Amino acid sequence: MIRMTFVTTSRCFFGSIIRVTFLGVKRLIDWRRNLSFLNIFKSDAARRTASFAGHVVPDSSRCVQCGICTYNCPIGIDVRAHVWRGEAINNNECLTCGECVARCPRGVLRFERTDLFTTGAK
Amino acid sequence: MRYVIVGTGVAGIAAIEAIRSLDKKGEVIMVGDDPHGFYSRPGLAYYLTGEMHDKGLFPKTRDDYARLDFKYHKASVSKINRFEKSLLLDGKTPLPYDKLLIATGAIAAPLTVPGANLKGVVKLDHLEDARHILSLAKRGRTAIVVGGGITALELTEGLLARGVTVQYLLRGDRYWSNVLDEHESRIVEARLQEEGVTLHFHSEITEVLGKNGKVSGVRLLNGQSLKCDILAYAIGIKPRVELAREAELALDRGMLVNEFMQTNDSDIYAAGDVAQVYDPASGRSVLDSLWSPAREQGFTAGLNMAGQKKPYIKSPPFNVTRLAGLTTTIIGAVGHGLDEDIVGIARGDSETWRQLPDASVAQSGFDVNRIRLLVGEKNLIGAVVMGDQTLSMPLQKIISGKMDISSVRDKLLTQNAKIADLVMEYWSNYVAA
Ligand SMILES: Cc1cc2nc3c(=O)[nH]c(=O)nc-3n(C[C@H](O)[C@H](O)[C@H](O)COP(=O)(O)OP(=O)(O)OC[C@H]3O[C@@H](n4cnc5c(N)ncnc54)[C@H](O)[C@@H]3O)c2cc1C
Ligand code: SF4
Ligand code: SF4
């Protein structure tokens, strides 16, 4: 049941990291697959929309404020400060490139669908 | 009202945030002896490997500090005078307080063998230590790492990343024996070997050898000697309780506090690595050396200092870390006993991880993706997740939420159970419900 996407995702996720936006996008898609696998999206329709919508949310209790996320954000969003406050990255400028998600060594960050799209899906 | 906070770590900062959430007017003063103030100590490991630069380790901006509206004294507190309710800074300046928080953290347990003060003998507590290590860690040099737990591996990885050849000495017959099981230890050891680290088991240093004041090698108990340019040690940590001891505050291994983070002096609180906190669940007082608990304890202390009675509720400790490049989450109670490589407790460690009650063990996975669950009567009580971290978050919630797993318990304990699938199925059903 654990699919290949998982394995590859977590490998590129935590292993040696490649810094190309192209891969960032691929990773992002993998991530959304992961989420759908977690059954966070309940209907197939919602599952489909999930591959279009998403924002970065933290699990703050895992964070050690090392700053790697902020350092790697291509547009300079202070991701770490959001995590400290327990807030999702609600910054309109966020590219959802996945760089912060991929680089965090502690699995603090993940993509979650935006509510906007699920309402439409149902 | 004057609040004084000793220590510029995460516990101290969180306390100020809590105080300011309730009391905008009181005077808040922070005193600390680290020249760099507040920064991410766990981040030092990433600074050593080069994944992070040192300037990026500071989470707070000038504006953040301005909003918190406190005074900062860079000074060492030499004494607490409880009867005058006053501190002595740098042995000379008195600083009176109404409410005091001791958040002095912990420092590396010292290496006590002869020669331990030679140049090139290093530890990793502070940013200055990390800078010092980097100044020594030049390509082509050789290092010996002794100790256990996470910090020993962080030192190893950091040195390797800088081109240093590393030998790792372990006293016992495997790595982190009281938290990891044998299979997990072997995975970590094998990965270290793959990275080029030479491991020496059953090895104990009796003397650090030197030349012209600099370390040149070590002598072992079995008479053998090994050469090195750097000796890095991580043999455990010690809560910084000297001030509390002199002030005759209640102590065990750390400063004893009740659930309101209050010591036996009702105006003095303690939080973070220095505090030994009462855990109502086990009825024991335990030490943690973990960032999130330090933050939560500091915050709780701050609320109580500012007048809101709020108990600290200890959640099962957990840490996500890299062991020889392998992401590993440790949650709840997973091991037992003593580790010969660590005295007391190590960084990023919790005593709870070793309080394994009667529990059955379910295991799954292959070498790089492995899950071990500690299964209690109705709940999961601990887990080690190595490699693939998909289940790390669900397991953390299942364990800390004491969720009833009766429906899958028997399946988990059958031989060759597909643990990952079972947990995922259980979690999916829970999320869908
Ligand atoms: C290398 C390393 C790796 C770590 N890895 C992890 C990890 O993976 N996961 C995790 O959860 N945790 C980890 N930790 C532990 C985590 O950093 C600590 O639990 C946390 O920093 C504790 O915060 P604190 O505020 O209690 O103490 P500290 O951050 O230690 O701060 C205490 C402060 O008090 C000051 N002080 C002490 N005595 C005096 C005095 N007499 N006068 C003035 N000032 C004084 C010190 O200078 C220091 O700044 C790691 C720590 C280190 C060093
Ligand atoms: S990289 Fe991860 S652990 Fe580090 S500050 Fe960002 S969210 Fe926290
Ligand atoms: S997803 Fe990309 S743009 Fe958005 S916060 Fe993370 S790194 Fe920055």
mmCIF file of N, CA, C and O in Angstrom, chain B residues 332-415:
data_model
loop_
_atom_site.group_PDB
_atom_site.id
_atom_site.type_symbol
_atom_site.label_atom_id
_atom_site.label_comp_id
_atom_site.label_asym_id
_atom_site.label_seq_id
_atom_site.Cartn_x
_atom_site.Cartn_y
_atom_site.Cartn_z
ATOM 1 N N GLY B 332 7.389 9.232 22.501
ATOM 2 C CA GLY B 332 6.938 8.512 23.689
ATOM 3 C C GLY B 332 7.997 7.590 24.263
ATOM 4 O O GLY B 332 9.188 7.822 24.120
ATOM 5 N N ALA B 333 7.557 6.501 24.917
ATOM 6 C CA ALA B 333 8.481 5.577 25.575
ATOM 7 C C ALA B 333 8.913 4.499 24.600
ATOM 8 O O ALA B 333 8.090 3.767 24.079
ATOM 9 N N VAL B 334 10.200 4.400 24.342
ATOM 10 C CA VAL B 334 10.661 3.438 23.341
ATOM 11 C C VAL B 334 11.804 2.527 23.792
ATOM 12 O O VAL B 334 12.090 1.529 23.162
ATOM 13 N N GLY B 335 12.464 2.859 24.882
ATOM 14 C CA GLY B 335 13.617 2.047 25.265
ATOM 15 C C GLY B 335 13.725 1.962 26.774
ATOM 16 O O GLY B 335 12.826 2.359 27.492
ATOM 17 N N HIS B 336 14.834 1.466 27.249
ATOM 18 C CA HIS B 336 14.979 1.390 28.700
ATOM 19 C C HIS B 336 16.443 1.300 29.091
ATOM 20 O O HIS B 336 17.307 1.029 28.253
ATOM 21 N N GLY B 337 16.682 1.505 30.371
ATOM 22 C CA GLY B 337 18.015 1.268 30.895
ATOM 23 C C GLY B 337 18.961 2.429 30.674
ATOM 24 O O GLY B 337 18.559 3.553 30.421
ATOM 25 N N LEU B 338 20.223 2.117 30.774
ATOM 26 C CA LEU B 338 21.256 3.130 30.692
ATOM 27 C C LEU B 338 22.059 2.951 29.419
ATOM 28 O O LEU B 338 22.205 1.855 28.927
ATOM 29 N N ASP B 339 22.555 4.047 28.910
ATOM 30 C CA ASP B 339 23.465 3.977 27.772
ATOM 31 C C ASP B 339 24.841 4.325 28.300
ATOM 32 O O ASP B 339 25.035 5.373 28.896
ATOM 33 N N GLU B 340 25.775 3.450 28.070
ATOM 34 C CA GLU B 340 27.115 3.678 28.619
ATOM 35 C C GLU B 340 27.796 4.914 28.057
ATOM 36 O O GLU B 340 28.759 5.403 28.627
ATOM 37 N N ASP B 341 27.322 5.375 26.903
ATOM 38 C CA ASP B 341 28.000 6.514 26.275
ATOM 39 C C ASP B 341 27.514 7.859 26.782
ATOM 40 O O ASP B 341 28.042 8.890 26.410
ATOM 41 N N ILE B 342 26.474 7.842 27.598
ATOM 42 C CA ILE B 342 25.904 9.105 28.054
ATOM 43 C C ILE B 342 25.737 9.078 29.559
ATOM 44 O O ILE B 342 25.243 8.100 30.104
ATOM 45 N N VAL B 343 26.168 10.152 30.213
ATOM 46 C CA VAL B 343 25.857 10.253 31.635
ATOM 47 C C VAL B 343 24.602 11.098 31.769
ATOM 48 O O VAL B 343 24.543 12.195 31.260
ATOM 49 N N GLY B 344 23.627 10.610 32.465
ATOM 50 C CA GLY B 344 22.403 11.378 32.662
ATOM 51 C C GLY B 344 21.586 11.439 31.394
ATOM 52 O O GLY B 344 20.991 10.478 30.982
ATOM 53 N N ILE B 345 21.614 12.571 30.767
ATOM 54 C CA ILE B 345 20.732 12.789 29.618
ATOM 55 C C ILE B 345 21.528 13.531 28.550
ATOM 56 O O ILE B 345 22.457 14.267 28.865
ATOM 57 N N ALA B 346 21.176 13.301 27.292
ATOM 58 C CA ALA B 346 21.893 13.979 26.202
ATOM 59 C C ALA B 346 20.999 15.027 25.581
ATOM 60 O O ALA B 346 19.833 15.131 25.894
ATOM 61 N N ARG B 347 21.548 15.816 24.685
ATOM 62 C CA ARG B 347 20.768 16.829 23.986
ATOM 63 C C ARG B 347 19.700 16.199 23.117
ATOM 64 O O ARG B 347 19.939 15.171 22.498
ATOM 65 N N GLY B 348 18.594 16.900 22.994
ATOM 66 C CA GLY B 348 17.541 16.391 22.143
ATOM 67 C C GLY B 348 17.034 15.075 22.699
ATOM 68 O O GLY B 348 16.638 14.183 21.961
ATOM 69 N N ASP B 349 17.094 14.959 24.017
ATOM 70 C CA ASP B 349 16.793 13.682 24.649
ATOM 71 C C ASP B 349 15.710 13.890 25.694
ATOM 72 O O ASP B 349 15.455 14.999 26.144
ATOM 73 N N SER B 350 15.071 12.806 26.069
ATOM 74 C CA SER B 350 14.076 12.871 27.125
ATOM 75 C C SER B 350 14.160 11.601 27.944
ATOM 76 O O SER B 350 14.310 10.516 27.399
ATOM 77 N N GLU B 351 14.055 11.740 29.256
ATOM 78 C CA GLU B 351 14.090 10.538 30.087
ATOM 79 C C GLU B 351 12.894 9.636 29.833
ATOM 80 O O GLU B 351 12.958 8.434 30.036
ATOM 81 N N THR B 352 11.788 10.254 29.382
ATOM 82 C CA THR B 352 10.581 9.461 29.152
ATOM 83 C C THR B 352 10.815 8.368 28.114
ATOM 84 O O THR B 352 10.214 7.307 28.174
ATOM 85 N N TRP B 353 11.720 8.634 27.160
ATOM 86 C CA TRP B 353 11.978 7.633 26.131
ATOM 87 C C TRP B 353 12.484 6.327 26.713
ATOM 88 O O TRP B 353 12.467 5.309 26.050
ATOM 89 N N ARG B 354 12.985 6.390 27.945
ATOM 90 C CA ARG B 354 13.542 5.174 28.529
ATOM 91 C C ARG B 354 12.646 4.533 29.578
ATOM 92 O O ARG B 354 13.026 3.568 30.195
ATOM 93 N N GLN B 355 11.463 5.136 29.789
ATOM 94 C CA GLN B 355 10.578 4.577 30.799
ATOM 95 C C GLN B 355 9.592 3.619 30.178
ATOM 96 O O GLN B 355 8.394 3.779 30.285
ATOM 97 N N LEU B 356 10.122 2.624 29.546
ATOM 98 C CA LEU B 356 9.247 1.709 28.827
ATOM 99 C C LEU B 356 8.482 0.821 29.798
ATOM 100 O O LEU B 356 9.050 -0.008 30.463
ATOM 101 N N PRO B 357 7.165 1.018 29.890
ATOM 102 C CA PRO B 357 6.397 0.110 30.742
ATOM 103 C C PRO B 357 6.194 -1.206 30.000
ATOM 104 O O PRO B 357 6.683 -1.384 28.894
ATOM 105 N N ASP B 358 5.435 -2.113 30.597
ATOM 106 C CA ASP B 358 5.197 -3.377 29.916
ATOM 107 C C ASP B 358 4.474 -3.099 28.616
ATOM 108 O O ASP B 358 3.387 -2.568 28.609
ATOM 109 N N ALA B 359 5.098 -3.423 27.558
ATOM 110 C CA ALA B 359 4.465 -3.159 26.279
ATOM 111 C C ALA B 359 4.977 -4.168 25.277
ATOM 112 O O ALA B 359 6.081 -4.679 25.389
ATOM 113 N N SER B 360 4.166 -4.442 24.306
ATOM 114 C CA SER B 360 4.595 -5.362 23.260
ATOM 115 C C SER B 360 5.197 -4.547 22.130
ATOM 116 O O SER B 360 4.891 -3.380 21.973
ATOM 117 N N VAL B 361 6.024 -5.172 21.378
ATOM 118 C CA VAL B 361 6.710 -4.449 20.315
ATOM 119 C C VAL B 361 6.267 -4.964 18.948
ATOM 120 O O VAL B 361 6.211 -6.159 18.718
ATOM 121 N N ALA B 362 5.889 -4.047 18.106
ATOM 122 C CA ALA B 362 5.552 -4.409 16.731
ATOM 123 C C ALA B 362 6.565 -3.724 15.831
ATOM 124 O O ALA B 362 6.871 -2.566 16.017
ATOM 125 N N GLN B 363 7.089 -4.452 14.876
ATOM 126 C CA GLN B 363 8.110 -3.860 14.029
ATOM 127 C C GLN B 363 7.824 -4.119 12.573
ATOM 128 O O GLN B 363 7.165 -5.070 12.224
ATOM 129 N N SER B 364 8.349 -3.272 11.763
ATOM 130 C CA SER B 364 8.135 -3.460 10.335
ATOM 131 C C SER B 364 9.198 -2.715 9.567
ATOM 132 O O SER B 364 9.964 -1.964 10.137
ATOM 133 N N GLY B 365 9.218 -2.926 8.293
ATOM 134 C CA GLY B 365 10.100 -2.104 7.473
ATOM 135 C C GLY B 365 11.408 -2.780 7.185
ATOM 136 O O GLY B 365 11.753 -3.794 7.770
ATOM 137 N N PHE B 366 12.113 -2.216 6.262
ATOM 138 C CA PHE B 366 13.415 -2.758 5.932
ATOM 139 C C PHE B 366 14.457 -1.711 6.268
ATOM 140 O O PHE B 366 14.120 -0.699 6.885
ATOM 141 N N ASP B 367 15.658 -1.922 5.836
ATOM 142 C CA ASP B 367 16.738 -1.142 6.417
ATOM 143 C C ASP B 367 16.566 0.365 6.453
ATOM 144 O O ASP B 367 16.857 0.987 7.449
ATOM 145 N N VAL B 368 16.142 0.972 5.391
ATOM 146 C CA VAL B 368 16.069 2.421 5.478
ATOM 147 C C VAL B 368 14.699 2.982 5.812
ATOM 148 O O VAL B 368 14.585 4.135 6.132
ATOM 149 N N ASN B 369 13.660 2.179 5.687
ATOM 150 C CA ASN B 369 12.360 2.654 6.133
ATOM 151 C C ASN B 369 11.879 1.690 7.198
ATOM 152 O O ASN B 369 11.569 0.550 6.905
ATOM 153 N N ARG B 370 11.840 2.164 8.423
ATOM 154 C CA ARG B 370 11.545 1.230 9.489
ATOM 155 C C ARG B 370 10.625 1.891 10.497
ATOM 156 O O ARG B 370 10.782 3.064 10.819
ATOM 157 N N ILE B 371 9.697 1.110 10.990
ATOM 158 C CA ILE B 371 8.800 1.618 12.025
ATOM 159 C C ILE B 371 8.801 0.631 13.177
ATOM 160 O O ILE B 371 8.692 -0.577 12.959
ATOM 161 N N ARG B 372 8.962 1.133 14.370
ATOM 162 C CA ARG B 372 8.819 0.270 15.541
ATOM 163 C C ARG B 372 7.763 0.907 16.430
ATOM 164 O O ARG B 372 7.823 2.097 16.733
ATOM 165 N N LEU B 373 6.799 0.112 16.833
ATOM 166 C CA LEU B 373 5.739 0.631 17.692
ATOM 167 C C LEU B 373 5.796 -0.055 19.043
ATOM 168 O O LEU B 373 6.064 -1.250 19.120
ATOM 169 N N LEU B 374 5.535 0.689 20.086
ATOM 170 C CA LEU B 374 5.401 0.113 21.400
ATOM 171 C C LEU B 374 3.919 0.110 21.725
ATOM 172 O O LEU B 374 3.308 1.164 21.842
ATOM 173 N N VAL B 375 3.385 -1.094 21.794
ATOM 174 C CA VAL B 375 1.943 -1.240 21.881
ATOM 175 C C VAL B 375 1.540 -1.539 23.310
ATOM 176 O O VAL B 375 1.975 -2.537 23.883
ATOM 177 N N GLY B 376 0.742 -0.663 23.902
ATOM 178 C CA GLY B 376 0.243 -0.900 25.258
ATOM 179 C C GLY B 376 -1.076 -1.640 25.196
ATOM 180 O O GLY B 376 -1.454 -2.185 24.157
ATOM 181 N N GLU B 377 -1.797 -1.663 26.326
ATOM 182 C CA GLU B 377 -3.055 -2.413 26.381
ATOM 183 C C GLU B 377 -4.071 -1.889 25.372
ATOM 184 O O GLU B 377 -4.696 -2.643 24.647
ATOM 185 N N LYS B 378 -4.256 -0.586 25.383
ATOM 186 C CA LYS B 378 -5.272 0.004 24.504
ATOM 187 C C LYS B 378 -4.701 1.084 23.601
ATOM 188 O O LYS B 378 -5.359 1.532 22.672
ATOM 189 N N ASN B 379 -3.505 1.549 23.931
ATOM 190 C CA ASN B 379 -2.937 2.680 23.205
ATOM 191 C C ASN B 379 -1.576 2.319 22.657
ATOM 192 O O ASN B 379 -0.967 1.360 23.100
ATOM 193 N N LEU B 380 -1.113 3.145 21.760
ATOM 194 C CA LEU B 380 0.296 3.084 21.409
ATOM 195 C C LEU B 380 1.023 3.958 22.416
ATOM 196 O O LEU B 380 0.547 5.052 22.742
ATOM 197 N N ILE B 381 2.172 3.510 22.926
ATOM 198 C CA ILE B 381 2.859 4.336 23.897
ATOM 199 C C ILE B 381 4.185 4.881 23.385
ATOM 200 O O ILE B 381 4.788 5.740 24.007
ATOM 201 N N GLY B 382 4.619 4.399 22.256
ATOM 202 C CA GLY B 382 5.850 4.951 21.712
ATOM 203 C C GLY B 382 6.070 4.477 20.288
ATOM 204 O O GLY B 382 5.449 3.510 19.849
ATOM 205 N N ALA B 383 6.929 5.179 19.579
ATOM 206 C CA ALA B 383 7.237 4.780 18.208
ATOM 207 C C ALA B 383 8.592 5.317 17.791
ATOM 208 O O ALA B 383 9.006 6.395 18.237
ATOM 209 N N VAL B 384 9.264 4.546 16.956
ATOM 210 C CA VAL B 384 10.472 5.038 16.288
ATOM 211 C C VAL B 384 10.216 4.899 14.798
ATOM 212 O O VAL B 384 9.871 3.815 14.327
ATOM 213 N N VAL B 385 10.301 6.005 14.080
ATOM 214 C CA VAL B 385 10.056 5.981 12.641
ATOM 215 C C VAL B 385 11.348 6.399 11.946
ATOM 216 O O VAL B 385 11.808 7.529 12.111
ATOM 217 N N MET B 386 11.929 5.485 11.204
ATOM 218 C CA MET B 386 13.191 5.793 10.515
ATOM 219 C C MET B 386 12.965 5.813 9.019
ATOM 220 O O MET B 386 12.265 4.952 8.493
ATOM 221 N N GLY B 387 13.575 6.758 8.353
ATOM 222 C CA GLY B 387 13.434 6.819 6.900
ATOM 223 C C GLY B 387 12.141 7.530 6.529
ATOM 224 O O GLY B 387 11.910 8.665 6.941
ATOM 225 N N ASP B 388 11.291 6.853 5.777
ATOM 226 C CA ASP B 388 10.020 7.440 5.338
ATOM 227 C C ASP B 388 9.243 7.999 6.529
ATOM 228 O O ASP B 388 8.946 7.276 7.482
ATOM 229 N N GLN B 389 8.909 9.278 6.437
ATOM 230 C CA GLN B 389 8.286 9.940 7.592
ATOM 231 C C GLN B 389 6.779 10.131 7.448
ATOM 232 O O GLN B 389 6.156 10.859 8.210
ATOM 233 N N THR B 390 6.193 9.460 6.468
ATOM 234 C CA THR B 390 4.768 9.644 6.244
ATOM 235 C C THR B 390 3.948 9.404 7.518
ATOM 236 O O THR B 390 2.979 10.089 7.784
ATOM 237 N N LEU B 391 4.360 8.410 8.294
ATOM 238 C CA LEU B 391 3.559 8.045 9.455
ATOM 239 C C LEU B 391 3.960 8.781 10.723
ATOM 240 O O LEU B 391 3.352 8.595 11.771
ATOM 241 N N SER B 392 4.970 9.607 10.605
ATOM 242 C CA SER B 392 5.473 10.251 11.806
ATOM 243 C C SER B 392 4.420 11.156 12.454
ATOM 244 O O SER B 392 4.169 11.090 13.657
ATOM 245 N N MET B 393 3.770 11.972 11.649
ATOM 246 C CA MET B 393 2.761 12.880 12.199
ATOM 247 C C MET B 393 1.546 12.114 12.727
ATOM 248 O O MET B 393 1.142 12.313 13.866
ATOM 249 N N PRO B 394 0.954 11.183 11.925
ATOM 250 C CA PRO B 394 -0.156 10.409 12.470
ATOM 251 C C PRO B 394 0.201 9.704 13.781
ATOM 252 O O PRO B 394 -0.575 9.743 14.736
ATOM 253 N N LEU B 395 1.391 9.100 13.840
ATOM 254 C CA LEU B 395 1.759 8.380 15.058
ATOM 255 C C LEU B 395 1.896 9.327 16.245
ATOM 256 O O LEU B 395 1.508 9.003 17.363
ATOM 257 N N GLN B 396 2.435 10.501 15.967
ATOM 258 C CA GLN B 396 2.560 11.481 17.050
ATOM 259 C C GLN B 396 1.181 11.810 17.622
ATOM 260 O O GLN B 396 0.996 11.878 18.831
ATOM 261 N N LYS B 397 0.204 11.977 16.730
ATOM 262 C CA LYS B 397 -1.156 12.312 17.202
ATOM 263 C C LYS B 397 -1.798 11.116 17.902
ATOM 264 O O LYS B 397 -2.489 11.271 18.905
ATOM 265 N N ILE B 398 -1.579 9.924 17.362
ATOM 266 C CA ILE B 398 -2.186 8.729 17.955
ATOM 267 C C ILE B 398 -1.622 8.523 19.368
ATOM 268 O O ILE B 398 -2.350 8.222 20.313
ATOM 269 N N ILE B 399 -0.314 8.745 19.513
ATOM 270 C CA ILE B 399 0.321 8.509 20.812
ATOM 271 C C ILE B 399 -0.022 9.625 21.785
ATOM 272 O O ILE B 399 -0.452 9.367 22.912
ATOM 273 N N SER B 400 0.128 10.881 21.359
ATOM 274 C CA SER B 400 -0.119 11.956 22.317
ATOM 275 C C SER B 400 -1.610 12.071 22.637
ATOM 276 O O SER B 400 -1.984 12.438 23.735
ATOM 277 N N GLY B 401 -2.477 11.703 21.686
ATOM 278 C CA GLY B 401 -3.919 11.751 21.941
ATOM 279 C C GLY B 401 -4.416 10.513 22.679
ATOM 280 O O GLY B 401 -5.603 10.358 22.896
ATOM 281 N N LYS B 402 -3.482 9.604 23.034
ATOM 282 C CA LYS B 402 -3.852 8.343 23.697
ATOM 283 C C LYS B 402 -5.053 7.702 23.010
ATOM 284 O O LYS B 402 -6.020 7.269 23.646
ATOM 285 N N MET B 403 -5.021 7.673 21.688
ATOM 286 C CA MET B 403 -6.161 7.151 20.948
ATOM 287 C C MET B 403 -6.302 5.643 21.159
ATOM 288 O O MET B 403 -5.311 4.934 21.285
ATOM 289 N N ASP B 404 -7.529 5.208 21.202
ATOM 290 C CA ASP B 404 -7.822 3.799 21.448
ATOM 291 C C ASP B 404 -7.536 2.983 20.178
ATOM 292 O O ASP B 404 -8.168 3.187 19.146
ATOM 293 N N ILE B 405 -6.589 2.077 20.266
ATOM 294 C CA ILE B 405 -6.217 1.315 19.066
ATOM 295 C C ILE B 405 -6.682 -0.142 19.162
ATOM 296 O O ILE B 405 -6.202 -1.008 18.418
ATOM 297 N N SER B 406 -7.620 -0.412 20.086
ATOM 298 C CA SER B 406 -8.064 -1.797 20.284
ATOM 299 C C SER B 406 -8.433 -2.467 18.962
ATOM 300 O O SER B 406 -8.159 -3.651 18.769
ATOM 301 N N SER B 407 -9.040 -1.696 18.056
ATOM 302 C CA SER B 407 -9.518 -2.297 16.815
ATOM 303 C C SER B 407 -8.389 -2.875 15.961
ATOM 304 O O SER B 407 -8.617 -3.782 15.176
ATOM 305 N N VAL B 408 -7.176 -2.358 16.093
ATOM 306 C CA VAL B 408 -6.073 -2.886 15.268
ATOM 307 C C VAL B 408 -4.970 -3.546 16.094
ATOM 308 O O VAL B 408 -4.013 -4.063 15.530
ATOM 309 N N ARG B 409 -5.150 -3.536 17.421
ATOM 310 C CA ARG B 409 -4.061 -3.989 18.282
ATOM 311 C C ARG B 409 -3.593 -5.405 17.933
ATOM 312 O O ARG B 409 -2.397 -5.656 17.755
ATOM 313 N N ASP B 410 -4.547 -6.329 17.850
ATOM 314 C CA ASP B 410 -4.160 -7.718 17.593
ATOM 315 C C ASP B 410 -3.464 -7.865 16.246
ATOM 316 O O ASP B 410 -2.479 -8.581 16.122
ATOM 317 N N LYS B 411 -3.997 -7.148 15.274
ATOM 318 C CA LYS B 411 -3.377 -7.221 13.948
ATOM 319 C C LYS B 411 -1.941 -6.700 13.989
ATOM 320 O O LYS B 411 -1.048 -7.258 13.359
ATOM 321 N N LEU B 412 -1.741 -5.639 14.741
ATOM 322 C CA LEU B 412 -0.388 -5.066 14.827
ATOM 323 C C LEU B 412 0.590 -6.059 15.412
ATOM 324 O O LEU B 412 1.768 -6.053 15.083
ATOM 325 N N LEU B 413 0.086 -6.902 16.316
ATOM 326 C CA LEU B 413 0.995 -7.792 17.027
ATOM 327 C C LEU B 413 1.151 -9.159 16.366
ATOM 328 O O LEU B 413 1.901 -9.986 16.861
ATOM 329 N N THR B 414 0.458 -9.380 15.245
ATOM 330 C CA THR B 414 0.698 -10.649 14.566
ATOM 331 C C THR B 414 2.055 -10.590 13.888
ATOM 332 O O THR B 414 2.537 -9.513 13.528
ATOM 333 N N GLN B 415 2.645 -11.759 13.715
ATOM 334 C CA GLN B 415 3.973 -11.785 13.120
ATOM 335 C C GLN B 415 3.928 -11.282 11.674
ATOM 336 O O GLN B 415 2.948 -11.536 10.971
#
